[in-house]
Coordinates of C-alpha atoms in Angstrom, one line a residue:
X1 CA 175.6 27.3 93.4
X2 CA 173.1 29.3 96.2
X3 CA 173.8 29.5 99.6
X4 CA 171.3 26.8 100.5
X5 CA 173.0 24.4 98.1
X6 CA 176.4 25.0 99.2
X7 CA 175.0 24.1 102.9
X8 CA 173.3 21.3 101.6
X9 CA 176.7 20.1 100.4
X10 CA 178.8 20.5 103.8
X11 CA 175.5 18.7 105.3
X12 CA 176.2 15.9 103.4
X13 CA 179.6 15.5 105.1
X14 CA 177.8 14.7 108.3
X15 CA 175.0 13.1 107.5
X16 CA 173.0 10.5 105.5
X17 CA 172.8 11.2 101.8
X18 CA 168.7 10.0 102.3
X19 CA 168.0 12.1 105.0
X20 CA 169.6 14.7 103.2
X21 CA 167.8 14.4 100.0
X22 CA 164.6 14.8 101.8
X23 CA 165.4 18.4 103.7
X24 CA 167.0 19.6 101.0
X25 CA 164.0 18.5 98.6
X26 CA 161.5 19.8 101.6
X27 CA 163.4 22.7 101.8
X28 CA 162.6 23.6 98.0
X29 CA 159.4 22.0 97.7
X30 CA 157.5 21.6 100.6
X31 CA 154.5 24.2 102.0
X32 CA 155.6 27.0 104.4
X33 CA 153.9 24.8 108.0
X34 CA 155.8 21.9 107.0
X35 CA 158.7 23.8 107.6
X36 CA 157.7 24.9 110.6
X37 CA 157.9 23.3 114.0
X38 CA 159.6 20.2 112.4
X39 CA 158.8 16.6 114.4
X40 CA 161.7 14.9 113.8
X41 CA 159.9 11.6 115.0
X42 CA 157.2 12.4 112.7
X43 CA 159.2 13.0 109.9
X44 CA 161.0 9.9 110.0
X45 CA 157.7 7.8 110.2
X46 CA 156.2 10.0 106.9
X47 CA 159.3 9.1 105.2
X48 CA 160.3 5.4 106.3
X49 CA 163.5 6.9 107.7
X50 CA 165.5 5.9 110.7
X51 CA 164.5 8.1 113.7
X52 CA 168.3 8.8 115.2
X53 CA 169.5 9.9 111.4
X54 CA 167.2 12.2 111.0
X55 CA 167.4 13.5 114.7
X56 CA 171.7 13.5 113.7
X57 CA 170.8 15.5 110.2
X58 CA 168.6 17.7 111.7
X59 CA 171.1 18.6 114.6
X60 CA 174.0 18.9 112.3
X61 CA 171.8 21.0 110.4
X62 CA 171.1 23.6 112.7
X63 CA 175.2 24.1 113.4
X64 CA 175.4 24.7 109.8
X65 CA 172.5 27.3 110.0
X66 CA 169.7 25.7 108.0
X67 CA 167.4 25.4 110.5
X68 CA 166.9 26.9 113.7
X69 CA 166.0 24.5 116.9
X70 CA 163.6 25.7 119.7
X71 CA 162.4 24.1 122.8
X72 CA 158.9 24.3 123.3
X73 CA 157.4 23.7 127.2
X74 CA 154.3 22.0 126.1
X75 CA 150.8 21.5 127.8
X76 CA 150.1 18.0 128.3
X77 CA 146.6 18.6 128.3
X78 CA 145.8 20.6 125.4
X79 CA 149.1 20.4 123.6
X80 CA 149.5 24.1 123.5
X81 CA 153.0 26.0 123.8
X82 CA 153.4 27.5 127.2
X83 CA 156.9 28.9 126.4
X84 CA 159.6 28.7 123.4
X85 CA 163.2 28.7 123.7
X86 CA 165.8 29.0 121.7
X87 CA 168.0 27.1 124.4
X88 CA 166.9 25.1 127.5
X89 CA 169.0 27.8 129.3
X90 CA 166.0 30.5 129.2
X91 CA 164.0 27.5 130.7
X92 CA 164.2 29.1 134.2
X93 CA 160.5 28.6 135.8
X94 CA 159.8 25.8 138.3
X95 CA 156.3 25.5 137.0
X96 CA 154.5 26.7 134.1
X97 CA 150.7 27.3 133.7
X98 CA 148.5 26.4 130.8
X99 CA 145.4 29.5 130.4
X100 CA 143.3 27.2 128.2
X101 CA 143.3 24.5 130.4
X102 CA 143.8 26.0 133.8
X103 CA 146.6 24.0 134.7
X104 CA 149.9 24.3 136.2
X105 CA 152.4 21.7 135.7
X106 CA 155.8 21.2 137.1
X107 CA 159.1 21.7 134.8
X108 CA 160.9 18.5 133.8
X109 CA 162.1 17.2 131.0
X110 CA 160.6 13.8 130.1
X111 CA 157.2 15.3 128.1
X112 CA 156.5 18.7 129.1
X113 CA 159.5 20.0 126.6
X114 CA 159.5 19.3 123.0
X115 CA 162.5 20.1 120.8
X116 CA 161.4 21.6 117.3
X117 CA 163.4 22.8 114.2
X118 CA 162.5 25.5 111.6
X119 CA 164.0 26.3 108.5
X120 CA 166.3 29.6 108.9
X121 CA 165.4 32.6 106.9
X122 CA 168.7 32.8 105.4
X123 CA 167.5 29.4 103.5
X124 CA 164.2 30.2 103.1
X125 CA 161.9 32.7 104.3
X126 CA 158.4 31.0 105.3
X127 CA 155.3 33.0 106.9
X128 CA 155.7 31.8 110.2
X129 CA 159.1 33.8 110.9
X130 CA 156.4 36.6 110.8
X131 CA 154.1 35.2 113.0
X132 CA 152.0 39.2 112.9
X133 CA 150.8 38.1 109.7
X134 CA 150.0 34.9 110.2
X135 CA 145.5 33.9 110.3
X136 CA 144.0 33.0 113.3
X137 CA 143.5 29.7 112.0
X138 CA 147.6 29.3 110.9
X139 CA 148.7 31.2 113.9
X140 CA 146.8 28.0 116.1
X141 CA 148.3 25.8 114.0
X142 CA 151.8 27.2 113.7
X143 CA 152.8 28.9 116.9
X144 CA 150.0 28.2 119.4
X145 CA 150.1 24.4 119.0
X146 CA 153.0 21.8 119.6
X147 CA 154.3 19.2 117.2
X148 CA 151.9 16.7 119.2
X149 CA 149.1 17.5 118.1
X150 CA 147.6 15.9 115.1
X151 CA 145.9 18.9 113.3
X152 CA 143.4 17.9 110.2
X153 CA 144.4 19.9 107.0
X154 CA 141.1 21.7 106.8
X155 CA 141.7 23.3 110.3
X156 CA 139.6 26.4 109.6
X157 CA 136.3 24.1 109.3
X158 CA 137.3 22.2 112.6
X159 CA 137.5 25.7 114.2
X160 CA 134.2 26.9 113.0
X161 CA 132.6 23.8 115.0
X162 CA 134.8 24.9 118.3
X163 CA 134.4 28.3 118.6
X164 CA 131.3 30.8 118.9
X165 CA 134.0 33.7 117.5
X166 CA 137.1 34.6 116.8
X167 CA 138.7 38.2 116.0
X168 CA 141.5 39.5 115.1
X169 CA 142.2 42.5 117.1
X170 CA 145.0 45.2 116.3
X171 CA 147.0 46.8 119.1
X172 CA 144.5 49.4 121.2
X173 CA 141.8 48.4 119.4
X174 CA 138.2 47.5 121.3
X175 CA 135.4 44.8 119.8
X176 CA 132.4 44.4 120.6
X177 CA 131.2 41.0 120.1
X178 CA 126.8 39.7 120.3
X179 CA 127.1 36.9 121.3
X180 CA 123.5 34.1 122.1
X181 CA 125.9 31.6 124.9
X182 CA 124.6 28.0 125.3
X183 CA 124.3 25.9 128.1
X184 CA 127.8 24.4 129.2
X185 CA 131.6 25.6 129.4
X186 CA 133.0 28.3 127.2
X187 CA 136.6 29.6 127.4
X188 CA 137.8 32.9 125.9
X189 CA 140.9 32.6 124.8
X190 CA 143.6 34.5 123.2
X191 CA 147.0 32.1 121.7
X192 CA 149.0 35.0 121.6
X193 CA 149.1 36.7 125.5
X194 CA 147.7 33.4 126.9
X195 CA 144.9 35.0 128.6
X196 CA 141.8 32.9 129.7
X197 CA 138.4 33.8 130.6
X198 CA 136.1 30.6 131.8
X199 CA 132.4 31.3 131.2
X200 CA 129.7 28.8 133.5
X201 CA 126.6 28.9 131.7
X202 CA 124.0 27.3 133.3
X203 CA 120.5 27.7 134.9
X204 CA 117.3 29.6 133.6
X205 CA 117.6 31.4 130.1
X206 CA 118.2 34.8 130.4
X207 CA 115.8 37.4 129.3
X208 CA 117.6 40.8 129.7
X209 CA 121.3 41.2 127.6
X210 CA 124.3 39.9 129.7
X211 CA 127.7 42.3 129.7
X212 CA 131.4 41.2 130.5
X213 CA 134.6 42.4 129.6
X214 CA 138.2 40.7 128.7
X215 CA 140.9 42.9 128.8
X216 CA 144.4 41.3 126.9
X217 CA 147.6 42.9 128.0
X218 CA 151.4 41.1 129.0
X219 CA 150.3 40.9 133.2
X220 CA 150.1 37.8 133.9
X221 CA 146.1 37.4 136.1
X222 CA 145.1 33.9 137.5
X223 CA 142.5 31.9 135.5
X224 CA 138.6 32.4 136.8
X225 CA 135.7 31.2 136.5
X226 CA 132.5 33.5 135.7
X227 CA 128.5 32.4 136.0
X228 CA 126.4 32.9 133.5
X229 CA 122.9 32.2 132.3
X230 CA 122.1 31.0 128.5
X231 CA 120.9 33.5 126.3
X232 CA 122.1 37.0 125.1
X233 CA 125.4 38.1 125.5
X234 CA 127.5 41.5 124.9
X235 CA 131.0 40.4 125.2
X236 CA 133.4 43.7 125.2
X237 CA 137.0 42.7 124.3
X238 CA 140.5 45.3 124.5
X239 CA 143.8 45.2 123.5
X240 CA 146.4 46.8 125.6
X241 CA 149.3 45.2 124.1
X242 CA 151.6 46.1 121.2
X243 CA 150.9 43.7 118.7
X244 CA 147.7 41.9 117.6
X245 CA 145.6 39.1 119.7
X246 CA 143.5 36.8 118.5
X247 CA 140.7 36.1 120.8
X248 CA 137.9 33.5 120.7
X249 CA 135.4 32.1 122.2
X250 CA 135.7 28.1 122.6
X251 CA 132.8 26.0 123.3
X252 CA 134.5 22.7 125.3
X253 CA 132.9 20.1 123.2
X254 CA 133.0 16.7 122.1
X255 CA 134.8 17.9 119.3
X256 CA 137.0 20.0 120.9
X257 CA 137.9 17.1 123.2
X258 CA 138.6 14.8 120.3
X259 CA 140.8 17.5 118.6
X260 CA 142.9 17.7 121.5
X261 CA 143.6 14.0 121.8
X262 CA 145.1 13.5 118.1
X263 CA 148.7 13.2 119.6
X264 CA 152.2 12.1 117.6
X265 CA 155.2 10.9 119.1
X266 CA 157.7 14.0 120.1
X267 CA 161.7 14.5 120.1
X268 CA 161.6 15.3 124.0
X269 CA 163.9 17.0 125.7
X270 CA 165.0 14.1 127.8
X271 CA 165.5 12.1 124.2
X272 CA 167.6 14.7 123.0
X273 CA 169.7 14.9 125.9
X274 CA 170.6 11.0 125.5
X275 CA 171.7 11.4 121.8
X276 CA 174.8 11.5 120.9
X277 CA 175.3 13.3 118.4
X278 CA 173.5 16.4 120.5
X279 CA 176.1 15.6 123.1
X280 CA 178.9 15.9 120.6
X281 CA 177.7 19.6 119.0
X282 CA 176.5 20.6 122.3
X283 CA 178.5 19.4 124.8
X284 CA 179.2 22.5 126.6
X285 CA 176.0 24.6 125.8
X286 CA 173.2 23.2 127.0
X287 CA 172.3 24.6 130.6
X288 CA 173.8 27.5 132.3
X289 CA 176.2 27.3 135.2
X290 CA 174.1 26.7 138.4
X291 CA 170.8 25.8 136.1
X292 CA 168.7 22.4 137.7
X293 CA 166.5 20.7 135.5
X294 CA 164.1 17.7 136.7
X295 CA 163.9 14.5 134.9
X296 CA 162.1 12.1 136.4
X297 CA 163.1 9.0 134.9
X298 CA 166.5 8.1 133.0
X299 CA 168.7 5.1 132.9
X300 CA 172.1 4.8 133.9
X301 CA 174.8 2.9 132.9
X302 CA 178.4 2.3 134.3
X303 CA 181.1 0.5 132.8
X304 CA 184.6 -0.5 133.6
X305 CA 187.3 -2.8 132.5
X306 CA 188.0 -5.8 135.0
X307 CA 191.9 -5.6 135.9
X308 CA 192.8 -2.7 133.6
X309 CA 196.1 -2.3 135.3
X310 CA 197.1 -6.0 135.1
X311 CA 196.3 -5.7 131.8
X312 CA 198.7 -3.0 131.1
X313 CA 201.5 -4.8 133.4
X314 CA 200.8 -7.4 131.0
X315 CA 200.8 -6.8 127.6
X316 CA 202.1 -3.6 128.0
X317 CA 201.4 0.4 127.6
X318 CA 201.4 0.4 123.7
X319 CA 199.4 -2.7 123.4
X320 CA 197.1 -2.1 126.5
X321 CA 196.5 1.5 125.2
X322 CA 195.3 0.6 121.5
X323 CA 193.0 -2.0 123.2
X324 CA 191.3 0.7 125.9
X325 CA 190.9 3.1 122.7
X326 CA 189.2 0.3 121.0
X327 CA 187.2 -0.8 123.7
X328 CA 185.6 3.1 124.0
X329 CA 185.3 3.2 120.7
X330 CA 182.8 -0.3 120.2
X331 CA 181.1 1.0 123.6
X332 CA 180.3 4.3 122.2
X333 CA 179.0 2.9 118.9
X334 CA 177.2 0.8 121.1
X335 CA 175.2 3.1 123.1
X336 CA 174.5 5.2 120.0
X337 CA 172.9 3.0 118.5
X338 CA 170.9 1.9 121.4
X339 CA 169.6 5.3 121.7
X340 CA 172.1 6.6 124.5
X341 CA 174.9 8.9 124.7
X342 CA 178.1 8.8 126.7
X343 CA 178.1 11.2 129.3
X344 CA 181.9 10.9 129.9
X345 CA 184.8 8.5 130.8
X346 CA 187.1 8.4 133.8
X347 CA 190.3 6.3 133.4
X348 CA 188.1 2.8 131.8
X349 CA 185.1 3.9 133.2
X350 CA 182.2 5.0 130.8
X351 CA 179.1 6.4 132.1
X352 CA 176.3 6.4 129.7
X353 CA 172.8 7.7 129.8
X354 CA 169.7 5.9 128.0
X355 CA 166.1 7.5 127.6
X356 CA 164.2 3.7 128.8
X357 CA 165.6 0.7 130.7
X358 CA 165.5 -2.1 127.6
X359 CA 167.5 0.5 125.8
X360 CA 170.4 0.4 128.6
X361 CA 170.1 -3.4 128.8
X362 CA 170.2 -4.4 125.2
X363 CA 173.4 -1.8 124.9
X364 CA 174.6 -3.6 128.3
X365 CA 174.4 -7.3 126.4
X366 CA 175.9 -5.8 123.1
X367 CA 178.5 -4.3 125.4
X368 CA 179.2 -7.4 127.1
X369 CA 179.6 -9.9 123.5
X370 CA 182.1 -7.2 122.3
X371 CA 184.9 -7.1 124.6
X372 CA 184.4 -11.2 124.5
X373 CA 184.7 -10.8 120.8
X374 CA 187.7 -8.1 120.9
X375 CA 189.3 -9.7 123.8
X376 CA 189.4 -12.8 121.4
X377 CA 190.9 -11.3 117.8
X378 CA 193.8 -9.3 119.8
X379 CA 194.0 -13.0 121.8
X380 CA 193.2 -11.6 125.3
X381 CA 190.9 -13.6 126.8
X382 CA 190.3 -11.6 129.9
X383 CA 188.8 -8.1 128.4
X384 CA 185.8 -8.4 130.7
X385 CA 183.3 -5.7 131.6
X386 CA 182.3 -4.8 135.3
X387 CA 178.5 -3.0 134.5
X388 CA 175.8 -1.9 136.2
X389 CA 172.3 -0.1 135.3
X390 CA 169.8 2.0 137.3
X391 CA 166.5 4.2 136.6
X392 CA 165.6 7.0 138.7
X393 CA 165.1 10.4 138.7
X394 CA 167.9 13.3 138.3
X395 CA 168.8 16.5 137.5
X396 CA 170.6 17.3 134.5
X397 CA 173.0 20.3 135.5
X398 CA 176.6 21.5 134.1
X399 CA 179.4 20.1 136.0
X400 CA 183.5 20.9 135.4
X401 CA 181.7 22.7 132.0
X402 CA 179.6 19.8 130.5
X403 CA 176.1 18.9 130.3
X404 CA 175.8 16.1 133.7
X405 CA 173.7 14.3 136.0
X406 CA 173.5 14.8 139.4
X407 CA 171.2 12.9 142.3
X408 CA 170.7 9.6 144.3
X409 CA 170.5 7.7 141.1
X410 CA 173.5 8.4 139.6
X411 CA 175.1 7.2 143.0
X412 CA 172.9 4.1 143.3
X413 CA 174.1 3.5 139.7
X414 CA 177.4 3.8 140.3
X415 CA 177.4 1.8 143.2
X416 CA 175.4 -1.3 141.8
X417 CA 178.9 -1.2 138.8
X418 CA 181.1 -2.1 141.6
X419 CA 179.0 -5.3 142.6
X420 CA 179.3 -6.4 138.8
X421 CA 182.2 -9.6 138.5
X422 CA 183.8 -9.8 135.4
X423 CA 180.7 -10.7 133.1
X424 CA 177.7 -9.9 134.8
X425 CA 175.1 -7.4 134.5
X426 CA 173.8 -6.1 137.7
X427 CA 170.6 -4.0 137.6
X428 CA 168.8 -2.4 140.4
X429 CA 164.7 -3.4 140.6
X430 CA 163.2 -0.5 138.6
X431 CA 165.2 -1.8 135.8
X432 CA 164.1 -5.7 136.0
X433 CA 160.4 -4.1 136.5
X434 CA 160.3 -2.4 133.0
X435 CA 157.8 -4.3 131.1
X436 CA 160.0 -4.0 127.6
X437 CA 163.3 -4.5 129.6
X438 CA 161.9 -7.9 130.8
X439 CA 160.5 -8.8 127.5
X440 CA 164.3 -7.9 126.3
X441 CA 165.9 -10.2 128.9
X442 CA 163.3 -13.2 128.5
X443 CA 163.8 -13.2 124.6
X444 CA 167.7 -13.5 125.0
X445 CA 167.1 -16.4 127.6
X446 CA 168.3 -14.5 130.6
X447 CA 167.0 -15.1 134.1
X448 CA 168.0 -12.2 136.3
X449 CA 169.2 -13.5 139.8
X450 CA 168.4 -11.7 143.2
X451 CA 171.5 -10.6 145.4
X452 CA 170.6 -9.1 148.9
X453 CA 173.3 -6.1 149.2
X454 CA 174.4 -3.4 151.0
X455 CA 175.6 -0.5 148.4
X456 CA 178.3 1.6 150.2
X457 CA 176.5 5.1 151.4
X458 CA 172.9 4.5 150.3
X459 CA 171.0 4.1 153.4
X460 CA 167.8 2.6 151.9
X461 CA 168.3 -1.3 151.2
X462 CA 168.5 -1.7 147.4
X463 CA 167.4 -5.0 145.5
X464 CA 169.6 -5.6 142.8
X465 CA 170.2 -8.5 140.2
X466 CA 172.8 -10.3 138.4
X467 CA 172.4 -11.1 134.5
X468 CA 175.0 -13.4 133.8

């Protein structure tokens, strides 16, 4: 047995025997890109699998050392990777600027960062783990571009209809490209040092030769514009870098556009950081101490267990304490499965963290029928949850040495828990307005119920409403 197989065996301790089969058959069978920059939502569709299994296989995966996971800060214009990290700890900018698109865009986590896996070398060496020897037309498609994009198989013809020229130009070396412009927006671009040069070509036809020069080197220069006319052009390109570049000139196009807006469904950051089997591996490596990262929308959940301490007056310690155990246990199988994770638990208390609003109220209803349902096989009848729900945005920072949540929405959410009685749901406004959270709630025949309250230091008034 190879190394590969033998980690294809522990794999198969952790994860699904299907999801399984099809790395390990990928991993032995598949071309070199497909290995490359995995999707795992993608993947999951291509294969009729279950989204969250494959995201768990994949992530167990990469602790064994199959594959490697990197975070890509993507361009939500042009789908182009801005910056690729092996942790969200390196992600340390506040904004990050797109060359190709002359765009800057503010970090957060809902969909400017992707999370991507590659096989490992040690499994199987593929071309893009040298990147150096990679085409111009593979180095687009493998390290240039994000999983979103939807490239065509025969990318090398879509390029030809995109670009006047591309080269590829060794370190210190000079080209001289001829070049006859049309009317209209050209970019030259190079994937590799991100450098940009617009062109404006417009106005009478040139008679006499045009000149311009692109130098490509690591110093980051602002995006500009230059005017010029249609007609001849002697384009003068330099590398003063250590490695290669591959610089073309784009023509912004119809068909460029329409390239650009073949888009798939991404694992986001902000996804990945509500699973919970990430939050299981990677509990206490995900951000550095003192790192801040913007999300601008995630859903909280609180949860407690009405009269806990009469309960263990009651019944007493032994009994109470198999019954708490149980009730985490159903409301972290719960949430899983809803697409959430447990953030942590304090005394009863759970707080959980969900990616869109129906997710945290169909968890929330589950949540609620089980301790009715547990509460009635151990014959008591007064397991009730206190829970409460709220969207916002946060940042996700490291707190007493685990990946948290910090901001006015976590303490909104909180606050709206302690409102709940014993088998209500209380959700703040943003939840109740989420279109698939109210299509959730009217298809399980619940009315939510308006309560005018004042939540205990939150100065703005908060409208919040009971689903009983």
């Amino acid at each position: 047995m190879n190394d590969a197989e033998t980690l294809f065996v522990a794999l198969r301790q952790s994860a699904d025997d299907d999801v399984v089969d099809m790395l390990e058959r990928m991993v032995r069978d598949a071309p070199d890109h497909a290995l490359n920059k995995m999707n795992a939502l993608d993947l999951a569709a291509s294969e009729g699998l279950d989204e969250e299994r494959v995201i768990a296989a994949l992530l167990n995966a990469v602790g064994l050392g199959i594959f490697e996971m990197t975070w890509n800060v993507m361009c939500p214009s042009c789908a182009g990777v801005l910056s690729a990290n092996k942790s969200l700890k390196t992600l340390d900018r506040a904004q990050y600027s797109c060359a190709f698109c002359a765009a800057g865009y503010d970090t957060t986590l809902d969909n400017l960062v992707e999370v991507t896996f590659t096989v490992s070398p040690r499994v199987r060496k593929i071309a893009a783990h040298s990147p150096d020897e990679l085409s111009a037309a593979e180095y687009y498609r493998q390290i240039f571009w994000s999983s979103a994009i939807d490239l065509p198989a025969d990318l090398e013809k879509l390029l030809r209809e995109v670009t006047l020229e591309m080269v590829d130009l060794p370190p210190g070396e000079r080209a001289i490209l001829s070049l006859q412009l049309p009317k209209g927006t050209l970019i030259v671009f190079d994937p590799v040092t991100h450098t940009a040069q617009f062109l404006d070509v417009g106005g009478e036809e040139a008679s006499d030769r045009q000149n311009l020069s692109v130098i490509f080197n690591k110093v980051d220069v602002p995006v500009d514009t230059v005017a010029l006319r249609p007609g001849p052009l002697r384009l003068a390109l330099e590398n003063r870098t250590e490695s290669r570049v591959l610089p073309a000139v784009w023509v912004a196009n119809q068909v460029l556009d329409d390239l650009l807006k073949r888009r798939k469904p991404v694992l986001t950051a902000k996804r990945l950081l509500t699973n919970q089997t990430f939050r299981d591996i990677y509990r206490t490596e995900t951000l550095a101490i003192g790192q801040r990262l913007k999300i601008l929308s995630l859903t909280f959940l609180f949860s407690d267990l009405k009269d806990s301490t009469a309960l263990y007056e009651r019944v007493g310690d032994l009994v109470a304490f198999d019954l708490v155990n149980e009730h985490f246990r159903l409301l972290q199988e719960i949430i899983a499965s809803e697409r959430g994770a447990v953030v942590k638990t304090v005394g009863d208390a759970v707080m959980a963290t969900f990616e869109t609003p129906d997710r945290a109220i169909a968890a929330a209803i589950r949540m609620r029928e089980a301790m009715s349902d547990l509460g009635a096989e151990r014959q008591h009848q007064s397991l009730h949850l206190k829970m409460g729900i709220h969207e916002g945005s946060c940042l996700a920072v490291t707190l007493n040495g685990q990946q948290d949540y910090f901001g006015q929405t976590v303490n909104v959410a909180s606050r709206v828990q302690g409102l709940a009685d014993s088998r209500s749901i209380v959700v703040t406004e943003s939840v109740v307005e989420n279109v698939h959270a109210r299509a959730l709630l009217e298809t399980n025949g619940l009315t939510p119920t308006l309560r005018h309250v004042a939540l205990s230091g939150i100065a703005d008034k908060v409208l919040v409403y009971d689903i009983s």
